[in-house]
Short mmCIF file of C-alpha atoms in Angstrom, two decimals:
data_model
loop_
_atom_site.label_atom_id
_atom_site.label_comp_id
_atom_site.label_asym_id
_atom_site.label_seq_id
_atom_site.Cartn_x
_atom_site.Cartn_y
_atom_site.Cartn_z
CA UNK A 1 -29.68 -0.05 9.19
CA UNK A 2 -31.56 1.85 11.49
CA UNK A 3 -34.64 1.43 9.55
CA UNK A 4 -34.56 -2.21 9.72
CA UNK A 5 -33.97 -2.35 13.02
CA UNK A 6 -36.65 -0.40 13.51
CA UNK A 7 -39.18 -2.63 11.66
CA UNK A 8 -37.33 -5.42 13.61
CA UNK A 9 -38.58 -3.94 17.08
CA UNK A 10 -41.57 -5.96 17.09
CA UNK A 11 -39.72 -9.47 16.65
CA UNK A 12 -36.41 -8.89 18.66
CA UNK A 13 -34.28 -6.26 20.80
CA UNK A 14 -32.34 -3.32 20.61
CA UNK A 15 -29.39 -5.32 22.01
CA UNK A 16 -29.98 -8.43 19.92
CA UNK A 17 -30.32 -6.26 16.48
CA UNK A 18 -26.41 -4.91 17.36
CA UNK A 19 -25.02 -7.89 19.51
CA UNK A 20 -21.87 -6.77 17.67
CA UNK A 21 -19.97 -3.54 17.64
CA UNK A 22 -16.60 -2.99 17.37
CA UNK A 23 -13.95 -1.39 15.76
CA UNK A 24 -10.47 -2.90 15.51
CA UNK A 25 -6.85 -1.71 14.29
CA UNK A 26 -3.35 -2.65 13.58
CA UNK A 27 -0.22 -0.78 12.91
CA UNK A 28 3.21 -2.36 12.41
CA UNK A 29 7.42 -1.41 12.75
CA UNK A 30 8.93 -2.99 10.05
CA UNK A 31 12.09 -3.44 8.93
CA UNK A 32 13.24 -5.14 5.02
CA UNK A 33 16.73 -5.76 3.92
CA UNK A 34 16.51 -6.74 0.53
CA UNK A 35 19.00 -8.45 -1.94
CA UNK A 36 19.22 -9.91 -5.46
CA UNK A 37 21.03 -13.12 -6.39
CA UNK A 38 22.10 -13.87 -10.10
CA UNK A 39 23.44 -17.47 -11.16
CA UNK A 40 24.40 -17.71 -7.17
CA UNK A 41 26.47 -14.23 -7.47
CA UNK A 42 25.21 -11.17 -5.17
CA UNK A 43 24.34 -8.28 -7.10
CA UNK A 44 23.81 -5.16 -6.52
CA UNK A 45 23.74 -3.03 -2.73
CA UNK A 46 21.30 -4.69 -0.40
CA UNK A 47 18.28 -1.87 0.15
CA UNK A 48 17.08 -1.10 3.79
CA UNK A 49 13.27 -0.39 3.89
CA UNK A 50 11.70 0.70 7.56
CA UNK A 51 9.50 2.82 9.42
CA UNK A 52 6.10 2.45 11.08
CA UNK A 53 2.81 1.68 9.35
CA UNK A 54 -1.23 1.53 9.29
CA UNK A 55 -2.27 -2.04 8.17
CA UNK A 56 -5.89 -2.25 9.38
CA UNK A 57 -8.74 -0.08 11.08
CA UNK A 58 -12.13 -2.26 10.51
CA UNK A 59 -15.70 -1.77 11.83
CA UNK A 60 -17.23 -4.71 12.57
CA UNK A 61 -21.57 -4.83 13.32
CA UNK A 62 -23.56 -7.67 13.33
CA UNK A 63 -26.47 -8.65 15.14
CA UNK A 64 -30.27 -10.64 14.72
CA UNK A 65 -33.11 -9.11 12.76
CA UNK A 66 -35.89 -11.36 13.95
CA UNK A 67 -37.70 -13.97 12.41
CA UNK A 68 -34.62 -16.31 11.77
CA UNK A 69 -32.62 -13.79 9.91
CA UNK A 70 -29.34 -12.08 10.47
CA UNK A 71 -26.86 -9.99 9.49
CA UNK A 72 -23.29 -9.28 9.44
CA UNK A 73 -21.16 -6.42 8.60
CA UNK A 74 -17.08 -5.85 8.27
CA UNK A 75 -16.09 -2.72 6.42
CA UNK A 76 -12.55 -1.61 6.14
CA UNK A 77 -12.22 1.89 6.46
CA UNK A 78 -9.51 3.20 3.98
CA UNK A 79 -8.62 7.14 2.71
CA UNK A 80 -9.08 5.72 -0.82
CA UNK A 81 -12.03 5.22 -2.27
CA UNK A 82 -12.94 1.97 -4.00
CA UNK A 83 -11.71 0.63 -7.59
CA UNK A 84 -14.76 -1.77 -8.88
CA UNK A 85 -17.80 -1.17 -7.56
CA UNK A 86 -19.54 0.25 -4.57
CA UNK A 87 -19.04 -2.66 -2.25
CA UNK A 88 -14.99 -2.66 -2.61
CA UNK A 89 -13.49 -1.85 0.94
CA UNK A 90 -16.42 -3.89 2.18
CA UNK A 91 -15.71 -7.52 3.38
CA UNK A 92 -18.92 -8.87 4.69
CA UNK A 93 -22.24 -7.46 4.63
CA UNK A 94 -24.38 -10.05 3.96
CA UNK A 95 -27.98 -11.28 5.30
CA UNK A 96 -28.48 -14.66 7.03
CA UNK A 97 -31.33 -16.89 7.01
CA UNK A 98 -31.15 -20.04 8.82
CA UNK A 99 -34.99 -21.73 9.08
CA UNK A 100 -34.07 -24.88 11.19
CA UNK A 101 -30.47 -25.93 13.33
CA UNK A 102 -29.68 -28.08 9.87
CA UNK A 103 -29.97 -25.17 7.01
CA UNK A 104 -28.58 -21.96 6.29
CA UNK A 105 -29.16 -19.48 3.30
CA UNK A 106 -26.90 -16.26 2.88
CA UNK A 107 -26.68 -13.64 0.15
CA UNK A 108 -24.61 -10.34 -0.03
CA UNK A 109 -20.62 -9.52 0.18
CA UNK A 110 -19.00 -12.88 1.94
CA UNK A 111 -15.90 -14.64 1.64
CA UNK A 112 -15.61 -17.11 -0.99
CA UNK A 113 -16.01 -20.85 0.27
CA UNK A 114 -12.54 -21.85 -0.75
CA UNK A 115 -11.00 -23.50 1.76
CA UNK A 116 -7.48 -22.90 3.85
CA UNK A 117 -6.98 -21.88 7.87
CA UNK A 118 -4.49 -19.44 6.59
CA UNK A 119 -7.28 -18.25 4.40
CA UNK A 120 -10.02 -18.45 7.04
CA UNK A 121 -8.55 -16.67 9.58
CA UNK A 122 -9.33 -12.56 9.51
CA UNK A 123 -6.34 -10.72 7.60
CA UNK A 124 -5.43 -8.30 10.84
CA UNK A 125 -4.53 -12.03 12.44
CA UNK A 126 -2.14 -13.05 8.93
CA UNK A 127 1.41 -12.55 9.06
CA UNK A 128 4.19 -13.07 6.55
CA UNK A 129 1.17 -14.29 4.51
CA UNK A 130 1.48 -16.39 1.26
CA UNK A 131 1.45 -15.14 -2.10
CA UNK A 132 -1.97 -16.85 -3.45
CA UNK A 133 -3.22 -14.97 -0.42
CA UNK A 134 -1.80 -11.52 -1.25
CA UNK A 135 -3.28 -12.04 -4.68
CA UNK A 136 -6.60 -13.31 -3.70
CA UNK A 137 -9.79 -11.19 -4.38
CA UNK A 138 -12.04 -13.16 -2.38
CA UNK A 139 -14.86 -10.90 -0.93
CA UNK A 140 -17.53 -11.18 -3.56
CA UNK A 141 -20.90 -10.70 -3.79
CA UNK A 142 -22.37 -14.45 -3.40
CA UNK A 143 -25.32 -16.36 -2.96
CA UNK A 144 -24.75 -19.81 -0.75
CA UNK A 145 -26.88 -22.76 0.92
CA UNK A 146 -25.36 -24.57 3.97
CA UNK A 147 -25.89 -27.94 5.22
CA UNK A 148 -25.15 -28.36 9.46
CA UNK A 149 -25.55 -31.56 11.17
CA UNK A 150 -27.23 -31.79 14.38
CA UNK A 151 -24.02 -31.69 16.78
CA UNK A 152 -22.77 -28.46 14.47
CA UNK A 153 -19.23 -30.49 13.77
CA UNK A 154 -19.72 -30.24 9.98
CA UNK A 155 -21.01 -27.98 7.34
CA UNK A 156 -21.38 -28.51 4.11
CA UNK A 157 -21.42 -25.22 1.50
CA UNK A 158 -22.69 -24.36 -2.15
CA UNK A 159 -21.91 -21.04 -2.76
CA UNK A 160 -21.84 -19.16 -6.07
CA UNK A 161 -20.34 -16.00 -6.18
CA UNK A 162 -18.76 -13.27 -8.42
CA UNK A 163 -15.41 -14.11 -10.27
CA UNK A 164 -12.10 -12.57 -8.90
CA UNK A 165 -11.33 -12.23 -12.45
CA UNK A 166 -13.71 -9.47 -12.69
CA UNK A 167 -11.18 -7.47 -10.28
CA UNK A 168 -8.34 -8.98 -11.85
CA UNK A 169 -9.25 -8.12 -15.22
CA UNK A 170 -10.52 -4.63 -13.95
CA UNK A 171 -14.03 -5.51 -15.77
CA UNK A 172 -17.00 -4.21 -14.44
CA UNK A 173 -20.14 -6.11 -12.36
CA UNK A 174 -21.59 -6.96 -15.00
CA UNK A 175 -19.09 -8.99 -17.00
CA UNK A 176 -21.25 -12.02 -16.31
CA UNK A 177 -18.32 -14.26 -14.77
CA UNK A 178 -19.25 -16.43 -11.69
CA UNK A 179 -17.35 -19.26 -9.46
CA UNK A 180 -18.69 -22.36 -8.18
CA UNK A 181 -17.66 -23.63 -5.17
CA UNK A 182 -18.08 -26.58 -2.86
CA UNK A 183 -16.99 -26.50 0.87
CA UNK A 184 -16.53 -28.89 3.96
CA UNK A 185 -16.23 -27.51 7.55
CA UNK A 186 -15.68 -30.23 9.75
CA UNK A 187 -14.28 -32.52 12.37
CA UNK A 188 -12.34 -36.10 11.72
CA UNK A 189 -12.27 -37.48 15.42
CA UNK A 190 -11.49 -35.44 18.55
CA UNK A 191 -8.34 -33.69 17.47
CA UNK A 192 -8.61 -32.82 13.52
CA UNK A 193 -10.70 -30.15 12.01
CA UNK A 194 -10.86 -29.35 8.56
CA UNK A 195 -11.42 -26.44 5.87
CA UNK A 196 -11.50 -28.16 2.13
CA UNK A 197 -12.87 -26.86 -0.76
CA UNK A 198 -13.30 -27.33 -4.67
CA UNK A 199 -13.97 -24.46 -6.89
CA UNK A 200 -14.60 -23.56 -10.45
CA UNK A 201 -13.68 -19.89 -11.25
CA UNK A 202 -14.88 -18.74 -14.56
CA UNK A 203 -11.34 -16.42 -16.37
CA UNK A 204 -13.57 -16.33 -19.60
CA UNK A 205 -17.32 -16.91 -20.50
CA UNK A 206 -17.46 -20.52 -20.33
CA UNK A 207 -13.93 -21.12 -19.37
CA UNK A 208 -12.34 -21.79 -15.67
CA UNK A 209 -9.47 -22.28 -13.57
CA UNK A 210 -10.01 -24.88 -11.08
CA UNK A 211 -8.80 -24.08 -7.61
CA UNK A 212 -8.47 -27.00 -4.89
CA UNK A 213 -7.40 -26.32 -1.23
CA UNK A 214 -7.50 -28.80 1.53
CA UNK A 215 -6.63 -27.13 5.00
CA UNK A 216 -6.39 -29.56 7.91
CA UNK A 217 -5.70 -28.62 11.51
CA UNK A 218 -4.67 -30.80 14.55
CA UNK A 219 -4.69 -29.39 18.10
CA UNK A 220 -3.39 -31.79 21.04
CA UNK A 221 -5.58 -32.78 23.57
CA UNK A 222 -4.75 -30.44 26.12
CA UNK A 223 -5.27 -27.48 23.83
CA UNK A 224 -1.15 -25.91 24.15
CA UNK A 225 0.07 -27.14 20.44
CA UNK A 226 -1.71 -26.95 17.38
CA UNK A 227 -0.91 -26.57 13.77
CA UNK A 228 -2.18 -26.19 10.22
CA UNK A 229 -0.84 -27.37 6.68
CA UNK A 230 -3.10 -26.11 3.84
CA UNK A 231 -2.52 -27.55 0.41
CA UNK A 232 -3.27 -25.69 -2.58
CA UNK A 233 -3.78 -26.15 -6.60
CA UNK A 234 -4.78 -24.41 -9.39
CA UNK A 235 -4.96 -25.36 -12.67
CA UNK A 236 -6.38 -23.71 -15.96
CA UNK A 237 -7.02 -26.66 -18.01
CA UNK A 238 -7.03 -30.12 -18.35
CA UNK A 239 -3.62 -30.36 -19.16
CA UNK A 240 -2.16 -27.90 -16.65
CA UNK A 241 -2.22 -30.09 -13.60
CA UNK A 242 0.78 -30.14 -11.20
CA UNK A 243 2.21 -27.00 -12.27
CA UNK A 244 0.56 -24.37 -10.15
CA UNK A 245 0.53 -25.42 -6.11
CA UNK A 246 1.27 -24.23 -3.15
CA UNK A 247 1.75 -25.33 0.68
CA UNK A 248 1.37 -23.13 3.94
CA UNK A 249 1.67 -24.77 7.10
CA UNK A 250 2.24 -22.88 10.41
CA UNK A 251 2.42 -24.54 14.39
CA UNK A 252 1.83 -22.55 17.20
CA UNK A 253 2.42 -23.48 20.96
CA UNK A 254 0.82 -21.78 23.79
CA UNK A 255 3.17 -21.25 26.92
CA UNK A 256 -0.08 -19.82 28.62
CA UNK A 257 -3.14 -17.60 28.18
CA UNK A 258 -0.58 -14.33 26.96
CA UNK A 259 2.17 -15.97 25.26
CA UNK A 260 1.97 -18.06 22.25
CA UNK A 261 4.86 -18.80 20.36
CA UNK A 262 4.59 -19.63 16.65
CA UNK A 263 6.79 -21.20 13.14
CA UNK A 264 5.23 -20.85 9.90
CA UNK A 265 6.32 -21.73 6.45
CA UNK A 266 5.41 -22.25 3.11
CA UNK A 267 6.51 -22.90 -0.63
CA UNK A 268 4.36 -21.69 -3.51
CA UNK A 269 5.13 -21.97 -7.82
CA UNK A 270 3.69 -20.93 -11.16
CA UNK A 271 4.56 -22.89 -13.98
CA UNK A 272 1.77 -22.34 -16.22
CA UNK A 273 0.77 -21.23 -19.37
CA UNK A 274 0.60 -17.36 -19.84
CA UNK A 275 -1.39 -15.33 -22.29
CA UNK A 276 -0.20 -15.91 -25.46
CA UNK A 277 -0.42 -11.54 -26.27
CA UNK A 278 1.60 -10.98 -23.72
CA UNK A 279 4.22 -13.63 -22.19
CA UNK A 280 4.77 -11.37 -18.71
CA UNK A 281 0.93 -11.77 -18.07
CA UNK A 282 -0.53 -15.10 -16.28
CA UNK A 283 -4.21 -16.11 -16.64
CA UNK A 284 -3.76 -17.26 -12.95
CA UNK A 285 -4.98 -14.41 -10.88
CA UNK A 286 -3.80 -16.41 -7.59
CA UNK A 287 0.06 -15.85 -9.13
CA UNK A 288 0.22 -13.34 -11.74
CA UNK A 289 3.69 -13.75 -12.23
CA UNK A 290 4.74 -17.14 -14.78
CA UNK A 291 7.75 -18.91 -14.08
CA UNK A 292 8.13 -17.98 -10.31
CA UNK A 293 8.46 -19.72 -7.48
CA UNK A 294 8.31 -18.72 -3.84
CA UNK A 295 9.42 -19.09 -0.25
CA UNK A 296 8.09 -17.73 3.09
CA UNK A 297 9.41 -18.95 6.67
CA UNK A 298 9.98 -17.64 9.92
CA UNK A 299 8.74 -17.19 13.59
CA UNK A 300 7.27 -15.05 15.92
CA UNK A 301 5.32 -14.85 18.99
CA UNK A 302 1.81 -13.32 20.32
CA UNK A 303 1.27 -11.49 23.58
CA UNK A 304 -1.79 -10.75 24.97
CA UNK A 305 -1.57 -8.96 28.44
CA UNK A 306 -3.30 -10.85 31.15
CA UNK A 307 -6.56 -9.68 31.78
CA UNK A 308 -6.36 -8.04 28.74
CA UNK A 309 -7.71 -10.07 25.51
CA UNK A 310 -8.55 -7.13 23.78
CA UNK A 311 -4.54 -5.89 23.21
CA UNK A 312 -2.14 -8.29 21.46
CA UNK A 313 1.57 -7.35 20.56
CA UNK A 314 3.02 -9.44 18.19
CA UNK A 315 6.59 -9.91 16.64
CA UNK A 316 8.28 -11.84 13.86
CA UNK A 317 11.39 -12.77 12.16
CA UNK A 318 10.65 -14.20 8.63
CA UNK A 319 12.96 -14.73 5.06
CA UNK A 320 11.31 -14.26 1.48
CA UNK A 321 12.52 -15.55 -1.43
CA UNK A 322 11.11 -15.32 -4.73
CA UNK A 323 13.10 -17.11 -7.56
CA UNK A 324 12.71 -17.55 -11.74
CA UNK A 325 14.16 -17.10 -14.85
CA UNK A 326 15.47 -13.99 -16.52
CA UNK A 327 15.12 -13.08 -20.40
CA UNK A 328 18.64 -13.71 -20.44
CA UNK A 329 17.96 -17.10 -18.88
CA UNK A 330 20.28 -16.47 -15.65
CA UNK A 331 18.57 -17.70 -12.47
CA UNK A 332 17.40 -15.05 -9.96
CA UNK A 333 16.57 -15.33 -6.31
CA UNK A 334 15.37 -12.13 -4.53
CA UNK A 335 15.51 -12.55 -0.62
CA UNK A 336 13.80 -10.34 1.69
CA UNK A 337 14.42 -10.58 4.97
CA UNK A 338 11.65 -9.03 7.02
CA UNK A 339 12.02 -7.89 11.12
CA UNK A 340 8.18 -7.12 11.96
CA UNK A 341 6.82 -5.79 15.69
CA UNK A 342 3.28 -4.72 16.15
CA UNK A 343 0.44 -4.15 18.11
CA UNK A 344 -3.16 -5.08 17.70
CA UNK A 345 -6.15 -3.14 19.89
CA UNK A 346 -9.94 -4.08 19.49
CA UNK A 347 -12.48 -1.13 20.79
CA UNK A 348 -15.96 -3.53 21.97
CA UNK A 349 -18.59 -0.43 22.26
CA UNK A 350 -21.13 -3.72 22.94
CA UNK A 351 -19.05 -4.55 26.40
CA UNK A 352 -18.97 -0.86 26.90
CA UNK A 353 -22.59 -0.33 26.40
CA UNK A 354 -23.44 -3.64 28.48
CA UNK A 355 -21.64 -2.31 31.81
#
């Protein structure tokens, strides 16, 4: 990186080549009470999980190289090394070309353009998250052209990218699967913004699950409520529609600039075909689990200390169930409830550098 800024020099700053620097960290107090309902009978002694944890320490850079090209950079710095390839504890690093306001062209390690706010938003700022999103390999290496009209309220995305089945399958890079995908960023009016996306994901050479997720957002005119509902399906053939879906919605309301109060919930099932070698085994990466079905709700709040953006504590409350069918076919439900407080600190060497 310091060699292409280098041969940047001539076209653009110092400053402008790393207008981003930061590094960024989480850690969480958690405490789990866990039980096990058969046929509507407890069984078993509830088990008490808790104790303090690491759940993120990221380095974020970023910055122009000149030239209409840019770059961005999000690594996730972990004691283990990585499982598939080179690129696995890296989110983003991917180079940006944009040749006019209307058209943008990106290739490296980037999200996959799938649609969802609970998907969109950075995983240090996810709690209680969904299922499908646990599951979800979705940094890929990927190749994508944008669209963006003239007033920048919508973007439209074709992005191909590497298959999460690759990591799902533990295959290596060059297994030769690929998704397809088709994304809208938008705006419908004044108070509605949008994240919806269609995508082909290839599980086989020449064979796909479809994945559809419409995320729409409304925030109230004077910016103190807004709130999310994504919808989600997947489906692995033609005839698998309308079992595999899922719904995450979650409303937050801002008391002021530190407190913001929050309620999120959402249901989630797989009742799709497995492989036929092994009936434990879905071909649905996004719920690897056939025959379950899920539940997540609960709220919380944010603080950030005033003056202070860079620090946010942040507590929950939240119950998850997960329910299905034994091989003795007695109905199971296994509830978790979850008591969560953390803290959340962001380290912005650019600021400090800038003073």
């Amino acid at each position: 990186m310091l060699s292409i800024s280098s041969q940047a020099n001539a076209q653009t700053s110092w400053g402008e080549v790393f207008n981003k620097f930061k590094i960024e960290a989480r850690a969480d107090a958690e405490y789990t009470n866990r039980t096990t309902n058969i046929d509507g009978d407890a069984f078993g002694d509830p088990g008490h999980l808790y104790g303090i944890h690491g759940r993120y320490f990221n380095l974020h850079l970023g910055g122009n190289l000149g030239e209409n090209f840019s770059y961005y950079f999000r690594q996730r710095i972990k004691a283990e090394a990585g499982t598939v390839n080179f690129f696995d504890n890296t989110d983003f690093l991917y180079l940006n070309y944009r040749p006019t306001q209307n058209w943008q062209l990106r290739f490296g390690k980037d999200a996959m353009a799938v649609g969802g706010f609970e998907y969109d938003a950075p995983p240090i700022d996810v709690f209680y998250e969904t299922n499908m999103w646990d599951n979800f390999y979705c940094f890929q290496l990927a190749a994508s052209g944008a669209y963006i009209t003239d007033d920048g309220r919508q973007t439209m995305m074709l992005q191909v990218s590497q298959s999460p089945y690759v990591n799902f399958y533990g295959l290596n890079w060059d297994a030769g699967l690929f998704a397809y995908n088709l994304y809208w960023a938008g705006s419908i009016g004044s108070h509605v913004t949008t994240l919806w996306g269609v995508s082909m994901m290839e599980r086989e050479r020449g064979k796909f699950m479809n994945f559809i997720s419409l995320g729409t957002k409304y925030t109230s005119t004077d910016g103190t409520t807004d709130i999310y509902v994504d919808l989600m399906h997947h489906a692995l053939a033609t005839d698998d529609w309308g079992k595999n879906f899922g719904v995450v919605s979650r409303w937050n309301y801002h008391l002021n600039n530190e407190w913001t109060l929050f309620i999120k919930g959402s249901y989630e099932q797989n009742k799709s075909e497995v492989d036929l070698d092994d009936a434990t085994v879905s071909m649905d990466f996004l719920m690897p689990h056939p025959g379950h079905s899920y539940g997540r709700y609960g709220a919380g709040f944010e603080y950030n200390p005033k003056g202070l953006q860079s620090v946010r504590i942040h507590g929950y409350v939240a119950e998850m169930t997960d329910s299905y069918t034994n091989t003795v076919n007695q109905d199971v439900t296994e509830h978790s409830l979850n008591v969560n407080l953390g803290a959340t600190w962001t380290m912005d060497v650019m600021k400090l550098f800038k003073k």
